[in-house]
């Protein structure tokens, strides 16, 4: 595995592992590659995952699962990370910063731990923090917002715990299980975030 080891150098740790950009404690983030599409195909056929995302639950062919991803990867204003479990280096999900606007310094966050067996182990919380670290610290974004459906209790819990603030509610804007639900909008500002990893790597003094 090729990994940036925390002081900006690249270290060879294990020849078979994935390429890693940001090393966390329990998970790590690396580029979400086109070759990861088969995993995405699995996750986007899981009703338990899809009901929390902007997808209609149901059967998705390879083409339908991969086509939104092609657009996502191709768009220069999007950032997409694969989330790897450090114990075994399995790809368990993805996190994104969408609509990265370098003039207004804003972006929208999204995440899915698509491997349901990997949920509830603290991975989503840590992946959120590391993705925010990329947005705020590496890209210099000031405002990161997200949307979460009102029935996503776990999502709401971790976003509130990490310091996202609710900025509004779009009422009855998500159909799920035969009922319309609210969409909650939340945001975080850069000065409300403490960088866990990248500040010390990106500091101009890091190589001195
Ligand atoms: C939402 C998601 C990213 C969270 O990641 P995760 O790895 O499962 O979550 P974590 O293990 O990091 O944290 C779960 C937290 O929710 C809490 N929790 C669990 N069940 C809960 C419930 N019913 N109500 C409120 N909180 C709950 C846990 O106690 C834990 O909090 P704690 O660390 O303070 O104890 C992940 O579950 C996921 O991808 N879900 C499907 C897609 C999705 O919802 N994406 C987000 C769309 S906005």
PDB file of C-alpha atoms and ligand atoms in Angstrom:
ATOM      1  CA  UNK A   1       0.000   0.000   0.000  1.00  0.00           C
ATOM      2  CA  UNK A   2       1.199   3.476  -0.811  1.00  0.00           C
ATOM      3  CA  UNK A   3       0.398   5.881   1.965  1.00  0.00           C
ATOM      4  CA  UNK A   4       1.125   9.451   2.940  1.00  0.00           C
ATOM      5  CA  UNK A   5       2.513   8.859   6.392  1.00  0.00           C
ATOM      6  CA  UNK A   6       1.483  12.013   8.190  1.00  0.00           C
ATOM      7  CA  UNK A   7       4.463  14.222   7.432  1.00  0.00           C
ATOM      8  CA  UNK A   8       3.855  14.391   3.728  1.00  0.00           C
ATOM      9  CA  UNK A   9       6.097  11.530   2.629  1.00  0.00           C
ATOM     10  CA  UNK A  10       5.010   8.486   0.714  1.00  0.00           C
ATOM     11  CA  UNK A  11       5.698   5.149   2.397  1.00  0.00           C
ATOM     12  CA  UNK A  12       5.371   1.630   1.013  1.00  0.00           C
ATOM     13  CA  UNK A  13       3.579  -0.378   3.693  1.00  0.00           C
ATOM     14  CA  UNK A  14       1.975  -3.277   1.839  1.00  0.00           C
ATOM     15  CA  UNK A  15       2.285  -3.884  -1.896  1.00  0.00           C
ATOM     16  CA  UNK A  16      -1.255  -5.228  -2.293  1.00  0.00           C
ATOM     17  CA  UNK A  17      -3.260  -2.510  -0.584  1.00  0.00           C
ATOM     18  CA  UNK A  18      -5.068   0.502  -2.021  1.00  0.00           C
ATOM     19  CA  UNK A  19      -3.665   3.956  -2.639  1.00  0.00           C
ATOM     20  CA  UNK A  20      -4.406   6.112   0.385  1.00  0.00           C
ATOM     21  CA  UNK A  21      -4.594   9.909   0.610  1.00  0.00           C
ATOM     22  CA  UNK A  22      -5.645  10.437   4.222  1.00  0.00           C
ATOM     23  CA  UNK A  23      -4.879   7.964   6.960  1.00  0.00           C
ATOM     24  CA  UNK A  24      -7.291   7.909   9.896  1.00  0.00           C
ATOM     25  CA  UNK A  25      -7.359   5.683  12.973  1.00  0.00           C
ATOM     26  CA  UNK A  26      -9.911   3.091  11.893  1.00  0.00           C
ATOM     27  CA  UNK A  27     -10.421   4.011   8.262  1.00  0.00           C
ATOM     28  CA  UNK A  28      -8.516   5.714   5.460  1.00  0.00           C
ATOM     29  CA  UNK A  29      -9.553   7.665   2.390  1.00  0.00           C
ATOM     30  CA  UNK A  30      -8.194   7.081  -1.113  1.00  0.00           C
ATOM     31  CA  UNK A  31      -9.271   7.987  -4.632  1.00  0.00           C
ATOM     32  CA  UNK A  32     -12.603   6.431  -5.605  1.00  0.00           C
ATOM     33  CA  UNK A  33     -11.615   4.798  -8.876  1.00  0.00           C
ATOM     34  CA  UNK A  34     -13.619   3.735 -11.904  1.00  0.00           C
ATOM     35  CA  UNK A  35     -12.542   0.171 -11.075  1.00  0.00           C
ATOM     36  CA  UNK A  36     -14.485   0.440  -7.778  1.00  0.00           C
ATOM     37  CA  UNK A  37     -17.741   0.474  -9.771  1.00  0.00           C
ATOM     38  CA  UNK A  38     -18.615  -3.178  -8.910  1.00  0.00           C
ATOM     39  CA  UNK A  39     -18.742  -2.246  -5.209  1.00  0.00           C
ATOM     40  CA  UNK A  40     -20.949   0.723  -6.023  1.00  0.00           C
ATOM     41  CA  UNK A  41     -23.214  -1.586  -8.002  1.00  0.00           C
ATOM     42  CA  UNK A  42     -23.649  -3.770  -4.905  1.00  0.00           C
ATOM     43  CA  UNK A  43     -24.317  -0.859  -2.556  1.00  0.00           C
ATOM     44  CA  UNK A  44     -26.808   0.792  -4.896  1.00  0.00           C
ATOM     45  CA  UNK A  45     -28.867  -2.399  -4.953  1.00  0.00           C
ATOM     46  CA  UNK A  46     -29.201  -2.434  -1.157  1.00  0.00           C
ATOM     47  CA  UNK A  47     -32.506  -0.877  -0.088  1.00  0.00           C
ATOM     48  CA  UNK A  48     -31.093  -0.101   3.372  1.00  0.00           C
ATOM     49  CA  UNK A  49     -28.413   2.113   1.797  1.00  0.00           C
ATOM     50  CA  UNK A  50     -30.454   3.604  -1.036  1.00  0.00           C
ATOM     51  CA  UNK A  51     -33.315   4.796   1.166  1.00  0.00           C
ATOM     52  CA  UNK A  52     -30.916   7.290   2.780  1.00  0.00           C
ATOM     53  CA  UNK A  53     -29.596   8.648  -0.537  1.00  0.00           C
ATOM     54  CA  UNK A  54     -30.946  10.570  -3.509  1.00  0.00           C
ATOM     55  CA  UNK A  55     -31.683   7.348  -5.371  1.00  0.00           C
ATOM     56  CA  UNK A  56     -34.958   5.583  -5.950  1.00  0.00           C
ATOM     57  CA  UNK A  57     -34.720   2.204  -4.177  1.00  0.00           C
ATOM     58  CA  UNK A  58     -34.980  -0.706  -6.560  1.00  0.00           C
ATOM     59  CA  UNK A  59     -32.972  -2.894  -8.886  1.00  0.00           C
ATOM     60  CA  UNK A  60     -30.110  -1.064 -10.558  1.00  0.00           C
ATOM     61  CA  UNK A  61     -28.222  -2.581 -13.449  1.00  0.00           C
ATOM     62  CA  UNK A  62     -24.474  -2.057 -13.778  1.00  0.00           C
ATOM     63  CA  UNK A  63     -25.153   0.712 -16.276  1.00  0.00           C
ATOM     64  CA  UNK A  64     -27.635   2.507 -14.020  1.00  0.00           C
ATOM     65  CA  UNK A  65     -25.425   2.136 -10.953  1.00  0.00           C
ATOM     66  CA  UNK A  66     -22.331   3.365 -12.716  1.00  0.00           C
ATOM     67  CA  UNK A  67     -23.681   6.174 -14.884  1.00  0.00           C
ATOM     68  CA  UNK A  68     -24.176   8.734 -12.089  1.00  0.00           C
ATOM     69  CA  UNK A  69     -20.708   7.864 -10.880  1.00  0.00           C
ATOM     70  CA  UNK A  70     -19.175   8.564 -14.285  1.00  0.00           C
ATOM     71  CA  UNK A  71     -20.588  12.068 -14.106  1.00  0.00           C
ATOM     72  CA  UNK A  72     -19.393  12.464 -10.545  1.00  0.00           C
ATOM     73  CA  UNK A  73     -15.845  11.352 -11.278  1.00  0.00           C
ATOM     74  CA  UNK A  74     -15.627  13.352 -14.463  1.00  0.00           C
ATOM     75  CA  UNK A  75     -16.803  16.629 -12.932  1.00  0.00           C
ATOM     76  CA  UNK A  76     -13.839  18.737 -11.942  1.00  0.00           C
ATOM     77  CA  UNK A  77     -15.751  20.435  -9.130  1.00  0.00           C
ATOM     78  CA  UNK A  78     -16.407  17.119  -7.346  1.00  0.00           C
ATOM     79  CA  UNK A  79     -14.154  15.181  -4.978  1.00  0.00           C
ATOM     80  CA  UNK A  80     -14.806  11.461  -4.418  1.00  0.00           C
ATOM     81  CA  UNK A  81     -13.022   9.317  -1.833  1.00  0.00           C
ATOM     82  CA  UNK A  82     -13.244   5.582  -1.327  1.00  0.00           C
ATOM     83  CA  UNK A  83     -13.466   4.681   2.382  1.00  0.00           C
ATOM     84  CA  UNK A  84     -11.220   1.782   3.407  1.00  0.00           C
ATOM     85  CA  UNK A  85     -11.420  -0.184   6.659  1.00  0.00           C
ATOM     86  CA  UNK A  86      -7.847  -0.233   7.945  1.00  0.00           C
ATOM     87  CA  UNK A  87      -8.299  -3.748   9.332  1.00  0.00           C
ATOM     88  CA  UNK A  88      -7.985  -5.613   6.024  1.00  0.00           C
ATOM     89  CA  UNK A  89      -8.140  -2.581   3.688  1.00  0.00           C
ATOM     90  CA  UNK A  90     -11.594  -3.456   2.421  1.00  0.00           C
ATOM     91  CA  UNK A  91     -13.476  -0.766   0.494  1.00  0.00           C
ATOM     92  CA  UNK A  92     -16.607  -0.123   2.563  1.00  0.00           C
ATOM     93  CA  UNK A  93     -18.084   3.061   1.140  1.00  0.00           C
ATOM     94  CA  UNK A  94     -17.494   6.462  -0.373  1.00  0.00           C
ATOM     95  CA  UNK A  95     -17.605  10.096   0.658  1.00  0.00           C
ATOM     96  CA  UNK A  96     -17.910  13.116  -1.594  1.00  0.00           C
ATOM     97  CA  UNK A  97     -17.641  16.865  -1.746  1.00  0.00           C
ATOM     98  CA  UNK A  98     -19.952  18.031  -4.506  1.00  0.00           C
ATOM     99  CA  UNK A  99     -20.359  21.383  -6.227  1.00  0.00           C
ATOM    100  CA  UNK A 100     -16.992  22.576  -4.929  1.00  0.00           C
ATOM    101  CA  UNK A 101     -17.115  26.302  -5.628  1.00  0.00           C
ATOM    102  CA  UNK A 102     -13.660  27.839  -5.289  1.00  0.00           C
ATOM    103  CA  UNK A 103     -14.906  31.402  -5.761  1.00  0.00           C
ATOM    104  CA  UNK A 104     -17.530  31.276  -3.027  1.00  0.00           C
ATOM    105  CA  UNK A 105     -15.614  28.606  -1.069  1.00  0.00           C
ATOM    106  CA  UNK A 106     -18.548  26.292  -0.577  1.00  0.00           C
ATOM    107  CA  UNK A 107     -19.320  22.607  -1.180  1.00  0.00           C
ATOM    108  CA  UNK A 108     -21.849  19.913  -0.341  1.00  0.00           C
ATOM    109  CA  UNK A 109     -20.929  16.778   1.616  1.00  0.00           C
ATOM    110  CA  UNK A 110     -22.244  13.268   1.063  1.00  0.00           C
ATOM    111  CA  UNK A 111     -21.359   9.813   2.390  1.00  0.00           C
ATOM    112  CA  UNK A 112     -22.408   6.181   2.352  1.00  0.00           C
ATOM    113  CA  UNK A 113     -20.954   3.230   4.217  1.00  0.00           C
ATOM    114  CA  UNK A 114     -22.316   0.975   1.499  1.00  0.00           C
ATOM    115  CA  UNK A 115     -21.160  -2.221   3.173  1.00  0.00           C
ATOM    116  CA  UNK A 116     -23.937  -2.471   5.775  1.00  0.00           C
ATOM    117  CA  UNK A 117     -21.882  -4.900   7.898  1.00  0.00           C
ATOM    118  CA  UNK A 118     -19.355  -2.089   8.345  1.00  0.00           C
ATOM    119  CA  UNK A 119     -21.926   0.386   9.682  1.00  0.00           C
ATOM    120  CA  UNK A 120     -22.101   1.254  13.369  1.00  0.00           C
ATOM    121  CA  UNK A 121     -18.359   0.869  13.996  1.00  0.00           C
ATOM    122  CA  UNK A 122     -17.431   4.538  13.994  1.00  0.00           C
ATOM    123  CA  UNK A 123     -16.258   4.471  10.381  1.00  0.00           C
ATOM    124  CA  UNK A 124     -18.859   6.902   9.050  1.00  0.00           C
ATOM    125  CA  UNK A 125     -18.071   9.439  11.763  1.00  0.00           C
ATOM    126  CA  UNK A 126     -14.350   9.272  11.070  1.00  0.00           C
ATOM    127  CA  UNK A 127     -14.784   9.350   7.288  1.00  0.00           C
ATOM    128  CA  UNK A 128     -16.943  12.462   7.657  1.00  0.00           C
ATOM    129  CA  UNK A 129     -14.235  14.190   9.697  1.00  0.00           C
ATOM    130  CA  UNK A 130     -11.469  13.256   7.244  1.00  0.00           C
ATOM    131  CA  UNK A 131     -13.529  14.410   4.255  1.00  0.00           C
ATOM    132  CA  UNK A 132     -14.255  17.709   6.004  1.00  0.00           C
ATOM    133  CA  UNK A 133     -10.512  17.970   6.682  1.00  0.00           C
ATOM    134  CA  UNK A 134      -9.874  17.737   2.954  1.00  0.00           C
ATOM    135  CA  UNK A 135     -12.529  20.349   2.204  1.00  0.00           C
ATOM    136  CA  UNK A 136     -11.649  22.879   4.875  1.00  0.00           C
ATOM    137  CA  UNK A 137      -7.895  22.355   5.171  1.00  0.00           C
ATOM    138  CA  UNK A 138      -6.705  21.235   1.741  1.00  0.00           C
ATOM    139  CA  UNK A 139      -9.218  23.078  -0.450  1.00  0.00           C
ATOM    140  CA  UNK A 140      -9.743  26.108   1.789  1.00  0.00           C
ATOM    141  CA  UNK A 141     -13.515  25.834   1.674  1.00  0.00           C
ATOM    142  CA  UNK A 142     -15.362  28.019   4.184  1.00  0.00           C
ATOM    143  CA  UNK A 143     -18.861  26.504   4.178  1.00  0.00           C
ATOM    144  CA  UNK A 144     -19.765  22.829   3.771  1.00  0.00           C
ATOM    145  CA  UNK A 145     -23.448  21.936   3.766  1.00  0.00           C
ATOM    146  CA  UNK A 146     -25.306  18.647   3.669  1.00  0.00           C
ATOM    147  CA  UNK A 147     -28.822  17.314   3.288  1.00  0.00           C
ATOM    148  CA  UNK A 148     -30.181  14.515   5.448  1.00  0.00           C
ATOM    149  CA  UNK A 149     -33.658  13.005   5.522  1.00  0.00           C
ATOM    150  CA  UNK A 150     -35.537  13.363   8.807  1.00  0.00           C
ATOM    151  CA  UNK A 151     -35.808   9.564   9.259  1.00  0.00           C
ATOM    152  CA  UNK A 152     -32.013   9.120   9.050  1.00  0.00           C
ATOM    153  CA  UNK A 153     -31.499   9.089  12.817  1.00  0.00           C
ATOM    154  CA  UNK A 154     -27.886   7.866  12.619  1.00  0.00           C
ATOM    155  CA  UNK A 155     -26.943  10.505  10.052  1.00  0.00           C
ATOM    156  CA  UNK A 156     -28.570  13.288  12.103  1.00  0.00           C
ATOM    157  CA  UNK A 157     -26.840  12.037  15.252  1.00  0.00           C
ATOM    158  CA  UNK A 158     -23.330  12.051  13.807  1.00  0.00           C
ATOM    159  CA  UNK A 159     -23.720  15.382  12.006  1.00  0.00           C
ATOM    160  CA  UNK A 160     -24.998  17.102  15.165  1.00  0.00           C
ATOM    161  CA  UNK A 161     -22.272  15.447  17.226  1.00  0.00           C
ATOM    162  CA  UNK A 162     -19.583  16.701  14.825  1.00  0.00           C
ATOM    163  CA  UNK A 163     -20.904  20.265  14.999  1.00  0.00           C
ATOM    164  CA  UNK A 164     -23.043  20.694  11.906  1.00  0.00           C
ATOM    165  CA  UNK A 165     -25.807  23.232  12.512  1.00  0.00           C
ATOM    166  CA  UNK A 166     -29.286  22.940  11.164  1.00  0.00           C
ATOM    167  CA  UNK A 167     -30.017  25.763   8.723  1.00  0.00           C
ATOM    168  CA  UNK A 168     -33.414  24.774   7.452  1.00  0.00           C
ATOM    169  CA  UNK A 169     -36.025  22.200   6.608  1.00  0.00           C
ATOM    170  CA  UNK A 170     -37.511  21.465   3.234  1.00  0.00           C
ATOM    171  CA  UNK A 171     -40.853  19.990   4.224  1.00  0.00           C
ATOM    172  CA  UNK A 172     -42.349  16.900   2.651  1.00  0.00           C
ATOM    173  CA  UNK A 173     -39.625  16.658   0.027  1.00  0.00           C
ATOM    174  CA  UNK A 174     -38.647  12.970   0.231  1.00  0.00           C
ATOM    175  CA  UNK A 175     -40.948  10.057  -0.524  1.00  0.00           C
ATOM    176  CA  UNK A 176     -40.009   6.920   1.385  1.00  0.00           C
ATOM    177  CA  UNK A 177     -42.091   3.957   2.507  1.00  0.00           C
ATOM    178  CA  UNK A 178     -45.268   5.492   1.094  1.00  0.00           C
ATOM    179  CA  UNK A 179     -44.907   8.728   3.069  1.00  0.00           C
ATOM    180  CA  UNK A 180     -43.440  12.172   2.472  1.00  0.00           C
ATOM    181  CA  UNK A 181     -40.658  13.221   4.848  1.00  0.00           C
ATOM    182  CA  UNK A 182     -38.711  16.424   5.475  1.00  0.00           C
ATOM    183  CA  UNK A 183     -35.183  17.076   4.244  1.00  0.00           C
ATOM    184  CA  UNK A 184     -32.947  18.736   6.855  1.00  0.00           C
ATOM    185  CA  UNK A 185     -30.242  21.134   5.638  1.00  0.00           C
ATOM    186  CA  UNK A 186     -27.119  21.531   7.804  1.00  0.00           C
ATOM    187  CA  UNK A 187     -23.835  23.418   7.490  1.00  0.00           C
ATOM    188  CA  UNK A 188     -20.429  23.795   9.097  1.00  0.00           C
ATOM    189  CA  UNK A 189     -17.933  26.647   8.763  1.00  0.00           C
ATOM    190  CA  UNK A 190     -14.168  26.188   8.562  1.00  0.00           C
ATOM    191  CA  UNK A 191     -13.557  28.007  11.844  1.00  0.00           C
ATOM    192  CA  UNK A 192     -15.872  25.526  13.594  1.00  0.00           C
ATOM    193  CA  UNK A 193     -13.647  22.617  12.526  1.00  0.00           C
ATOM    194  CA  UNK A 194     -10.428  21.298  14.093  1.00  0.00           C
ATOM    195  CA  UNK A 195      -8.187  19.588  11.535  1.00  0.00           C
ATOM    196  CA  UNK A 196      -7.155  16.127  12.768  1.00  0.00           C
ATOM    197  CA  UNK A 197      -4.625  15.234  10.048  1.00  0.00           C
ATOM    198  CA  UNK A 198      -4.030  17.629   7.180  1.00  0.00           C
ATOM    199  CA  UNK A 199      -3.142  20.840   8.986  1.00  0.00           C
ATOM    200  CA  UNK A 200       0.185  19.447  10.140  1.00  0.00           C
ATOM    201  CA  UNK A 201       0.920  17.931   6.702  1.00  0.00           C
ATOM    202  CA  UNK A 202      -0.027  21.030   4.722  1.00  0.00           C
ATOM    203  CA  UNK A 203       1.597  23.526   7.056  1.00  0.00           C
ATOM    204  CA  UNK A 204       4.340  25.501   5.263  1.00  0.00           C
ATOM    205  CA  UNK A 205       6.598  24.560   8.181  1.00  0.00           C
ATOM    206  CA  UNK A 206       5.972  20.812   7.732  1.00  0.00           C
ATOM    207  CA  UNK A 207       9.112  20.154   5.713  1.00  0.00           C
ATOM    208  CA  UNK A 208      11.386  22.525   7.633  1.00  0.00           C
TER     209      UNK A 208
HETATM  210  C1  LIG B   1     -24.966   7.402   8.132  1.00  0.00           C
HETATM  211  C2  LIG B   1     -23.660   6.614   8.068  1.00  0.00           C
HETATM  212  C3  LIG B   1     -22.681   7.338   7.138  1.00  0.00           C
HETATM  213  C4  LIG B   1     -23.076   6.571   9.489  1.00  0.00           C
HETATM  214  O1  LIG B   1     -21.894   5.812   9.465  1.00  0.00           O
HETATM  215  P1  LIG B   1     -21.687   4.629  10.539  1.00  0.00           P
HETATM  216  O2  LIG B   1     -20.308   4.138  10.362  1.00  0.00           O
HETATM  217  O3  LIG B   1     -22.783   3.651  10.386  1.00  0.00           O
HETATM  218  O4  LIG B   1     -21.892   5.442  11.886  1.00  0.00           O
HETATM  219  P2  LIG B   1     -20.923   5.486  13.156  1.00  0.00           P
HETATM  220  O5  LIG B   1     -20.682   4.098  13.616  1.00  0.00           O
HETATM  221  O6  LIG B   1     -19.739   6.312  12.847  1.00  0.00           O
HETATM  222  O7  LIG B   1     -21.805   6.309  14.188  1.00  0.00           O
HETATM  223  C5  LIG B   1     -23.107   5.878  14.490  1.00  0.00           C
HETATM  224  C6  LIG B   1     -23.660   6.746  15.600  1.00  0.00           C
HETATM  225  O8  LIG B   1     -25.084   6.715  15.546  1.00  0.00           O
HETATM  226  C7  LIG B   1     -25.576   6.336  16.825  1.00  0.00           C
HETATM  227  N1  LIG B   1     -26.832   5.655  16.579  1.00  0.00           N
HETATM  228  C8  LIG B   1     -27.031   4.376  16.235  1.00  0.00           C
HETATM  229  N2  LIG B   1     -28.352   4.148  16.066  1.00  0.00           N
HETATM  230  C9  LIG B   1     -28.986   5.319  16.306  1.00  0.00           C
HETATM  231  C10 LIG B   1     -30.348   5.743  16.279  1.00  0.00           C
HETATM  232  N3  LIG B   1     -31.332   4.895  15.978  1.00  0.00           N
HETATM  233  N4  LIG B   1     -30.640   7.029  16.579  1.00  0.00           N
HETATM  234  C11 LIG B   1     -29.657   7.902  16.864  1.00  0.00           C
HETATM  235  N5  LIG B   1     -28.333   7.565  16.912  1.00  0.00           N
HETATM  236  C12 LIG B   1     -28.016   6.292  16.629  1.00  0.00           C
HETATM  237  C13 LIG B   1     -24.499   5.480  17.416  1.00  0.00           C
HETATM  238  O9  LIG B   1     -24.616   5.386  18.822  1.00  0.00           O
HETATM  239  C14 LIG B   1     -23.266   6.262  16.983  1.00  0.00           C
HETATM  240  O10 LIG B   1     -23.098   7.403  17.760  1.00  0.00           O
HETATM  241  P3  LIG B   1     -21.960   7.525  18.902  1.00  0.00           P
HETATM  242  O11 LIG B   1     -20.644   7.339  18.216  1.00  0.00           O
HETATM  243  O12 LIG B   1     -22.155   8.906  19.463  1.00  0.00           O
HETATM  244  O13 LIG B   1     -22.265   6.428  19.890  1.00  0.00           O
HETATM  245  C15 LIG B   1     -23.880   5.150   7.586  1.00  0.00           C
HETATM  246  O14 LIG B   1     -24.680   4.468   8.506  1.00  0.00           O
HETATM  247  C16 LIG B   1     -24.462   5.071   6.195  1.00  0.00           C
HETATM  248  O15 LIG B   1     -23.736   5.169   5.222  1.00  0.00           O
HETATM  249  N6  LIG B   1     -25.791   4.880   6.089  1.00  0.00           N
HETATM  250  C17 LIG B   1     -26.465   4.719   4.790  1.00  0.00           C
HETATM  251  C18 LIG B   1     -26.288   5.935   3.879  1.00  0.00           C
HETATM  252  C19 LIG B   1     -26.504   7.247   4.612  1.00  0.00           C
HETATM  253  O16 LIG B   1     -27.320   7.364   5.500  1.00  0.00           O
HETATM  254  N7  LIG B   1     -25.723   8.270   4.194  1.00  0.00           N
HETATM  255  C20 LIG B   1     -25.850   9.599   4.736  1.00  0.00           C
HETATM  256  C21 LIG B   1     -26.883  10.362   3.998  1.00  0.00           C
HETATM  257  S1  LIG B   1     -27.077  12.012   4.669  1.00  0.00           S
END
